[in-house]
Short mmCIF file of N, CA and C in Angstrom, two decimals:
data_model
loop_
_atom_site.label_atom_id
_atom_site.label_comp_id
_atom_site.label_asym_id
_atom_site.label_seq_id
_atom_site.Cartn_x
_atom_site.Cartn_y
_atom_site.Cartn_z
N MET A 693 7.27 -8.96 -10.99
CA MET A 693 6.25 -8.56 -12.40
C MET A 693 7.03 -7.45 -12.78
N ASP A 694 7.06 -8.07 -14.34
CA ASP A 694 8.06 -7.59 -15.11
C ASP A 694 7.90 -6.75 -16.32
N SER A 695 8.05 -6.34 -17.05
CA SER A 695 7.84 -4.64 -17.74
C SER A 695 6.55 -5.31 -18.36
N LYS A 696 5.97 -6.42 -19.71
CA LYS A 696 5.80 -6.53 -20.05
C LYS A 696 4.12 -6.61 -19.48
N GLU A 697 4.44 -7.57 -17.88
CA GLU A 697 2.61 -7.17 -17.06
C GLU A 697 2.12 -5.84 -16.27
N LEU A 698 4.11 -5.25 -16.03
CA LEU A 698 2.88 -3.81 -16.15
C LEU A 698 2.99 -3.17 -16.90
N LYS A 699 2.54 -3.48 -18.51
CA LYS A 699 2.36 -2.27 -19.07
C LYS A 699 1.10 -3.00 -19.84
N GLU A 700 0.93 -3.50 -19.62
CA GLU A 700 -1.11 -4.63 -19.42
C GLU A 700 -1.37 -4.02 -18.54
N ARG A 701 -0.36 -4.70 -16.88
CA ARG A 701 -1.42 -3.78 -16.59
C ARG A 701 -2.26 -1.65 -16.23
N THR A 702 -1.45 -1.06 -16.84
CA THR A 702 -0.69 0.29 -16.93
C THR A 702 -2.08 0.47 -18.03
N LYS A 703 -2.16 -0.10 -19.02
CA LYS A 703 -2.82 0.16 -20.32
C LYS A 703 -4.45 -0.02 -19.41
N LYS A 704 -4.42 -1.55 -18.05
CA LYS A 704 -6.28 -2.02 -18.22
C LYS A 704 -6.09 -1.16 -17.20
N PHE A 705 -5.65 -0.26 -16.39
CA PHE A 705 -6.03 0.65 -16.16
C PHE A 705 -5.94 2.02 -16.16
N ALA A 706 -5.32 2.26 -17.58
CA ALA A 706 -5.99 3.48 -18.32
C ALA A 706 -7.66 3.15 -18.54
N ILE A 707 -7.82 1.98 -19.44
CA ILE A 707 -9.07 1.38 -19.35
C ILE A 707 -10.31 1.66 -18.82
N ASP A 708 -9.89 0.83 -17.91
CA ASP A 708 -10.89 1.21 -15.87
C ASP A 708 -11.43 2.42 -16.18
N ILE A 709 -10.42 3.91 -16.20
CA ILE A 709 -11.09 4.79 -15.79
C ILE A 709 -11.93 5.15 -16.69
N VAL A 710 -11.66 5.16 -18.05
CA VAL A 710 -12.45 5.71 -19.46
C VAL A 710 -13.52 5.16 -19.29
N LYS A 711 -13.09 4.16 -18.46
CA LYS A 711 -15.11 2.94 -18.12
C LYS A 711 -16.12 3.93 -17.33
N LEU A 712 -15.24 4.47 -16.23
CA LEU A 712 -15.22 4.93 -14.70
C LEU A 712 -15.91 6.10 -15.50
N VAL A 713 -15.70 6.96 -15.95
CA VAL A 713 -15.96 7.96 -16.55
C VAL A 713 -16.80 8.15 -17.58
N GLU A 714 -17.03 7.73 -18.13
CA GLU A 714 -18.14 7.10 -18.95
C GLU A 714 -19.30 7.36 -17.87
N THR A 715 -19.28 7.25 -16.71
CA THR A 715 -20.18 6.85 -15.71
C THR A 715 -20.34 8.42 -15.09
N PHE A 716 -19.85 8.39 -15.01
CA PHE A 716 -20.02 9.70 -14.35
C PHE A 716 -20.93 11.00 -14.63
N PRO A 717 -21.37 12.07 -13.95
CA PRO A 717 -23.37 12.85 -14.53
C PRO A 717 -22.26 13.74 -15.15
N LYS A 718 -23.35 14.32 -17.03
CA LYS A 718 -22.83 15.18 -18.13
C LYS A 718 -23.62 17.13 -17.23
N THR A 719 -22.39 16.46 -16.36
CA THR A 719 -22.39 18.29 -15.85
C THR A 719 -20.51 18.97 -15.74
N ASN A 720 -20.84 20.40 -15.07
CA ASN A 720 -19.50 21.01 -15.58
C ASN A 720 -18.37 20.03 -14.66
N ALA A 721 -18.51 19.63 -13.56
CA ALA A 721 -18.07 18.85 -12.88
C ALA A 721 -17.21 18.25 -13.27
N GLY A 722 -18.58 17.03 -13.82
CA GLY A 722 -17.77 15.41 -14.05
C GLY A 722 -17.11 15.61 -15.45
N PHE A 723 -17.75 17.15 -16.99
CA PHE A 723 -16.82 16.58 -17.14
C PHE A 723 -15.23 16.42 -16.66
N VAL A 724 -15.46 18.02 -16.62
CA VAL A 724 -13.93 18.33 -16.75
C VAL A 724 -13.02 17.64 -15.68
N ILE A 725 -13.57 16.72 -13.84
CA ILE A 725 -13.00 16.36 -13.84
C ILE A 725 -12.28 14.81 -14.12
N GLY A 726 -13.77 14.08 -15.41
CA GLY A 726 -13.28 13.46 -15.70
C GLY A 726 -11.68 13.79 -17.26
N LYS A 727 -11.94 14.61 -18.02
CA LYS A 727 -11.10 15.09 -18.60
C LYS A 727 -9.20 14.45 -17.69
N GLN A 728 -9.97 15.62 -16.63
CA GLN A 728 -8.71 16.16 -16.27
C GLN A 728 -8.56 13.70 -16.24
N LEU A 729 -8.88 12.99 -15.43
CA LEU A 729 -8.69 11.87 -14.74
C LEU A 729 -8.16 11.30 -15.80
N ILE A 730 -8.79 11.01 -16.58
CA ILE A 730 -8.22 10.22 -18.15
C ILE A 730 -6.75 11.34 -18.68
N LYS A 731 -6.57 12.33 -18.80
CA LYS A 731 -5.03 12.29 -19.42
C LYS A 731 -4.24 11.38 -17.75
N SER A 732 -4.57 11.87 -17.41
CA SER A 732 -3.43 11.49 -15.97
C SER A 732 -3.02 9.73 -16.24
N ALA A 733 -4.72 9.40 -16.27
CA ALA A 733 -4.66 8.10 -15.91
C ALA A 733 -3.61 7.28 -17.22
N THR A 734 -4.84 7.45 -18.86
CA THR A 734 -3.57 7.17 -19.34
C THR A 734 -2.25 7.52 -20.32
N SER A 735 -2.64 8.92 -18.88
CA SER A 735 0.00 8.60 -19.63
C SER A 735 0.36 8.55 -18.66
N VAL A 736 -0.01 7.67 -17.64
CA VAL A 736 1.09 6.74 -17.03
C VAL A 736 0.30 5.81 -17.17
N GLY A 737 0.64 4.84 -18.63
CA GLY A 737 0.84 3.78 -19.80
C GLY A 737 1.63 4.18 -21.00
N ALA A 738 1.14 5.56 -20.64
CA ALA A 738 1.55 5.37 -22.53
C ALA A 738 3.49 6.34 -21.40
N ASN A 739 3.36 6.90 -20.76
CA ASN A 739 5.30 7.25 -20.44
C ASN A 739 5.99 6.02 -19.42
N TYR A 740 4.84 5.02 -19.51
CA TYR A 740 5.97 3.86 -19.18
C TYR A 740 6.53 3.01 -20.06
N ARG A 741 5.87 3.25 -20.94
CA ARG A 741 6.29 3.02 -22.17
C ARG A 741 7.42 3.28 -22.57
N SER A 742 6.97 4.44 -23.03
CA SER A 742 8.45 5.82 -22.90
C SER A 742 10.16 5.29 -22.47
N ALA A 743 9.58 5.11 -21.25
CA ALA A 743 10.71 4.83 -19.97
C ALA A 743 10.67 3.57 -20.39
N CYS A 744 10.86 2.46 -20.38
CA CYS A 744 11.42 1.26 -20.55
C CYS A 744 11.86 1.51 -22.67
N ARG A 745 11.60 2.61 -23.63
CA ARG A 745 12.76 2.54 -23.93
C ARG A 745 13.62 3.70 -24.62
N SER A 746 13.88 3.87 -22.27
CA SER A 746 14.47 4.99 -22.06
C SER A 746 16.56 4.36 -22.93
N LYS A 747 16.71 5.34 -22.92
CA LYS A 747 18.52 5.29 -23.80
C LYS A 747 19.37 4.66 -23.02
N SER A 748 18.93 5.42 -21.11
CA SER A 748 20.46 5.35 -20.18
C SER A 748 19.33 4.93 -19.40
N LYS A 749 20.54 5.65 -17.59
CA LYS A 749 19.37 5.34 -16.51
C LYS A 749 19.62 6.27 -16.05
N LYS A 750 20.04 7.93 -16.35
CA LYS A 750 19.52 9.05 -16.29
C LYS A 750 17.73 9.00 -17.04
N ASP A 751 18.32 9.11 -18.36
CA ASP A 751 16.86 9.19 -19.18
C ASP A 751 15.20 8.04 -18.77
N PHE A 752 15.77 7.04 -18.25
CA PHE A 752 14.57 6.08 -17.63
C PHE A 752 13.83 6.78 -16.39
N ILE A 753 14.95 8.01 -15.05
CA ILE A 753 14.91 7.72 -14.31
C ILE A 753 14.05 9.16 -14.10
N SER A 754 14.47 10.25 -15.42
CA SER A 754 13.78 10.94 -15.59
C SER A 754 11.48 10.75 -15.87
N LYS A 755 11.92 10.22 -17.09
CA LYS A 755 10.60 9.54 -18.08
C LYS A 755 9.79 8.51 -16.97
N ILE A 756 10.08 8.39 -15.85
CA ILE A 756 10.31 7.50 -14.60
C ILE A 756 9.11 8.14 -13.62
N SER A 757 10.21 9.03 -13.20
CA SER A 757 9.02 10.31 -12.50
C SER A 757 8.30 10.53 -13.34
N ILE A 758 7.67 11.29 -14.64
CA ILE A 758 6.57 11.22 -15.05
C ILE A 758 5.92 10.72 -15.26
N VAL A 759 5.77 9.83 -15.08
CA VAL A 759 5.51 8.26 -14.85
C VAL A 759 4.37 8.24 -13.66
N GLU A 760 4.91 8.65 -12.36
CA GLU A 760 4.49 8.37 -10.67
C GLU A 760 4.22 9.98 -10.48
N GLU A 761 4.16 10.84 -11.07
CA GLU A 761 3.44 12.33 -11.27
C GLU A 761 1.93 12.18 -11.99
N GLU A 762 2.32 11.12 -13.27
CA GLU A 762 0.71 11.27 -13.29
C GLU A 762 -0.21 9.56 -13.00
N ALA A 763 0.41 8.79 -12.68
CA ALA A 763 -0.45 7.88 -11.64
C ALA A 763 -0.62 9.03 -9.98
N ASP A 764 0.10 9.40 -9.18
CA ASP A 764 -0.29 10.04 -8.27
C ASP A 764 -1.35 11.12 -8.82
N GLU A 765 -1.11 11.85 -9.76
CA GLU A 765 -2.17 13.07 -10.17
C GLU A 765 -3.49 12.32 -10.34
N ALA A 766 -3.74 11.27 -11.04
CA ALA A 766 -5.39 10.15 -11.09
C ALA A 766 -5.63 9.61 -9.82
N LEU A 767 -4.93 8.91 -8.85
CA LEU A 767 -4.91 9.14 -7.72
C LEU A 767 -5.28 11.09 -7.43
N TYR A 768 -4.98 11.88 -7.25
CA TYR A 768 -5.49 13.20 -7.20
C TYR A 768 -7.22 13.30 -7.63
N TRP A 769 -7.11 12.48 -8.13
CA TRP A 769 -8.65 12.85 -9.13
C TRP A 769 -9.42 11.79 -8.42
N LEU A 770 -9.50 10.57 -8.61
CA LEU A 770 -10.21 9.54 -8.29
C LEU A 770 -10.57 9.97 -6.86
N GLU A 771 -9.48 10.89 -5.82
CA GLU A 771 -10.10 11.19 -4.25
C GLU A 771 -11.40 12.40 -4.61
N ILE A 772 -11.28 12.87 -5.40
CA ILE A 772 -11.75 14.08 -5.50
C ILE A 772 -13.28 14.07 -6.01
N ALA A 773 -13.02 12.51 -7.26
CA ALA A 773 -14.82 12.14 -7.75
C ALA A 773 -15.47 11.19 -6.63
N LEU A 774 -14.25 10.28 -6.21
CA LEU A 774 -15.14 9.84 -4.77
C LEU A 774 -15.84 10.87 -3.83
N ASP A 775 -15.35 11.89 -3.25
CA ASP A 775 -15.04 13.31 -2.57
C ASP A 775 -16.81 13.52 -2.78
N LEU A 776 -16.87 13.46 -4.14
CA LEU A 776 -18.22 14.59 -4.92
C LEU A 776 -18.88 12.93 -4.88
N GLN A 777 -18.77 11.82 -4.83
CA GLN A 777 -20.35 10.75 -5.40
C GLN A 777 -20.04 11.27 -6.79
N LEU A 778 -19.17 11.13 -7.67
CA LEU A 778 -19.10 11.16 -9.85
C LEU A 778 -20.10 9.68 -10.02
N SER A 779 -19.08 8.69 -9.25
CA SER A 779 -19.66 7.23 -10.11
C SER A 779 -20.04 6.94 -8.57
N ASP A 780 -20.00 4.80 -8.71
CA ASP A 780 -20.46 3.95 -8.05
C ASP A 780 -18.44 3.85 -6.68
N THR A 781 -19.14 3.90 -5.88
CA THR A 781 -17.85 4.34 -4.43
C THR A 781 -16.84 2.71 -4.93
N ASN A 782 -17.76 1.72 -4.97
CA ASN A 782 -16.77 0.78 -4.76
C ASN A 782 -16.03 0.92 -6.44
N LYS A 783 -16.80 0.82 -7.09
CA LYS A 783 -15.24 1.56 -9.00
C LYS A 783 -14.52 2.47 -8.66
N ILE A 784 -14.51 2.86 -8.17
CA ILE A 784 -13.78 4.70 -6.95
C ILE A 784 -12.20 3.68 -6.10
N LYS A 785 -13.34 2.73 -5.24
CA LYS A 785 -12.54 2.31 -4.82
C LYS A 785 -11.34 1.24 -4.73
N MET A 786 -11.56 0.66 -6.48
CA MET A 786 -11.17 -0.66 -6.45
C MET A 786 -9.94 0.38 -7.30
N LEU A 787 -10.28 1.60 -8.05
CA LEU A 787 -9.47 2.86 -9.03
C LEU A 787 -8.29 3.09 -8.13
N LEU A 788 -8.95 3.44 -6.76
CA LEU A 788 -7.90 4.34 -6.77
C LEU A 788 -6.64 3.60 -5.18
N ASP A 789 -7.36 2.05 -4.83
CA ASP A 789 -6.75 1.23 -4.71
C ASP A 789 -5.37 0.80 -5.57
N GLU A 790 -6.38 1.24 -6.67
CA GLU A 790 -4.85 0.65 -8.30
C GLU A 790 -3.82 1.35 -8.22
N ALA A 791 -4.81 2.78 -8.42
CA ALA A 791 -3.66 3.99 -8.53
C ALA A 791 -2.79 3.71 -7.28
N ASN A 792 -2.47 3.57 -6.12
CA ASN A 792 -2.51 3.02 -5.13
C ASN A 792 -1.46 2.65 -5.49
N GLN A 793 -1.27 1.30 -5.56
CA GLN A 793 -0.25 0.26 -6.13
C GLN A 793 1.29 0.97 -6.36
N LEU A 794 0.19 1.70 -8.48
CA LEU A 794 1.41 2.02 -8.62
C LEU A 794 1.74 3.02 -9.28
N THR A 795 1.95 3.76 -8.17
CA THR A 795 2.26 4.91 -7.25
C THR A 795 3.43 4.79 -6.93
N ALA A 796 3.17 3.18 -6.04
CA ALA A 796 4.28 3.26 -5.16
C ALA A 796 5.26 2.06 -6.11
N ILE A 797 4.92 1.49 -7.26
CA ILE A 797 5.82 1.10 -8.20
C ILE A 797 6.40 1.93 -8.47
N PHE A 798 5.93 2.61 -9.11
CA PHE A 798 6.65 3.49 -10.29
C PHE A 798 7.68 4.52 -9.03
N THR A 799 7.02 5.02 -7.56
CA THR A 799 7.84 5.62 -7.17
C THR A 799 9.55 4.25 -6.69
N SER A 800 8.68 3.51 -5.92
CA SER A 800 10.20 2.33 -5.91
C SER A 800 11.17 2.13 -6.79
N SER A 801 10.92 2.31 -7.70
CA SER A 801 11.37 1.88 -8.94
C SER A 801 12.38 3.24 -9.82
N LYS A 802 11.55 4.40 -9.28
CA LYS A 802 12.89 5.58 -9.03
C LYS A 802 14.07 6.26 -8.26
N PHE A 803 13.38 5.31 -7.49
CA PHE A 803 14.87 5.04 -6.15
C PHE A 803 15.07 3.83 -6.30
N THR A 804 14.61 3.46 -6.51
CA THR A 804 16.09 1.77 -6.85
C THR A 804 16.82 2.69 -7.95
N ALA A 805 16.30 2.34 -9.39
CA ALA A 805 17.50 3.70 -10.11
C ALA A 805 18.47 4.22 -10.21
N SER A 806 17.65 5.21 -9.44
CA SER A 806 18.38 6.40 -9.04
C SER A 806 19.82 6.21 -7.70
N ARG A 807 19.23 5.57 -6.73
CA ARG A 807 20.34 4.78 -6.23
C ARG A 807 21.27 3.56 -6.79
N GLY A 808 21.18 3.27 -7.55
CA GLY A 808 22.13 3.34 -8.58
C GLY A 808 22.70 3.37 -9.29
N SER A 809 22.17 4.41 -9.82
CA SER A 809 22.69 5.99 -10.35
C SER A 809 23.93 6.69 -9.28
N LYS A 810 23.18 6.91 -8.65
CA LYS A 810 24.88 7.61 -7.02
C LYS A 810 25.32 6.67 -7.19
N ASN A 811 25.75 5.84 -7.37
CA ASN A 811 26.29 4.45 -7.42
C ASN A 811 27.46 3.85 -8.15
N GLU A 812 27.07 4.92 -9.55
CA GLU A 812 28.46 4.84 -10.41
C GLU A 812 28.43 5.33 -11.21
N SER A 813 27.91 6.61 -10.41
CA SER A 813 28.99 7.84 -10.39
C SER A 813 30.28 8.34 -9.49
#
């Protein structure tokens, strides 16, 4: 998967999360968890785009680490939403799967870039 495809994938993830949160109940839990989920999910794509514009390998590793953290945070909030049954279980599970895949992709990217940077030292 190239960076253009991954940019589109992270953007779709953010949009799908926003649509999911719109179905959450209008309760304190729905608002708080929804806000946290939207913040982390939209940060994945925004920070990935920033990582793609990195000026150095060290800068890329730093920025991709943020992307990995945000993807993992979105995963956490999705797990909470699932446990609290805040929306359609199947929709949440599909987004959980996507969050897991994105987290794995960014973890692998960070590992590969870090390994390459250690070899250059």
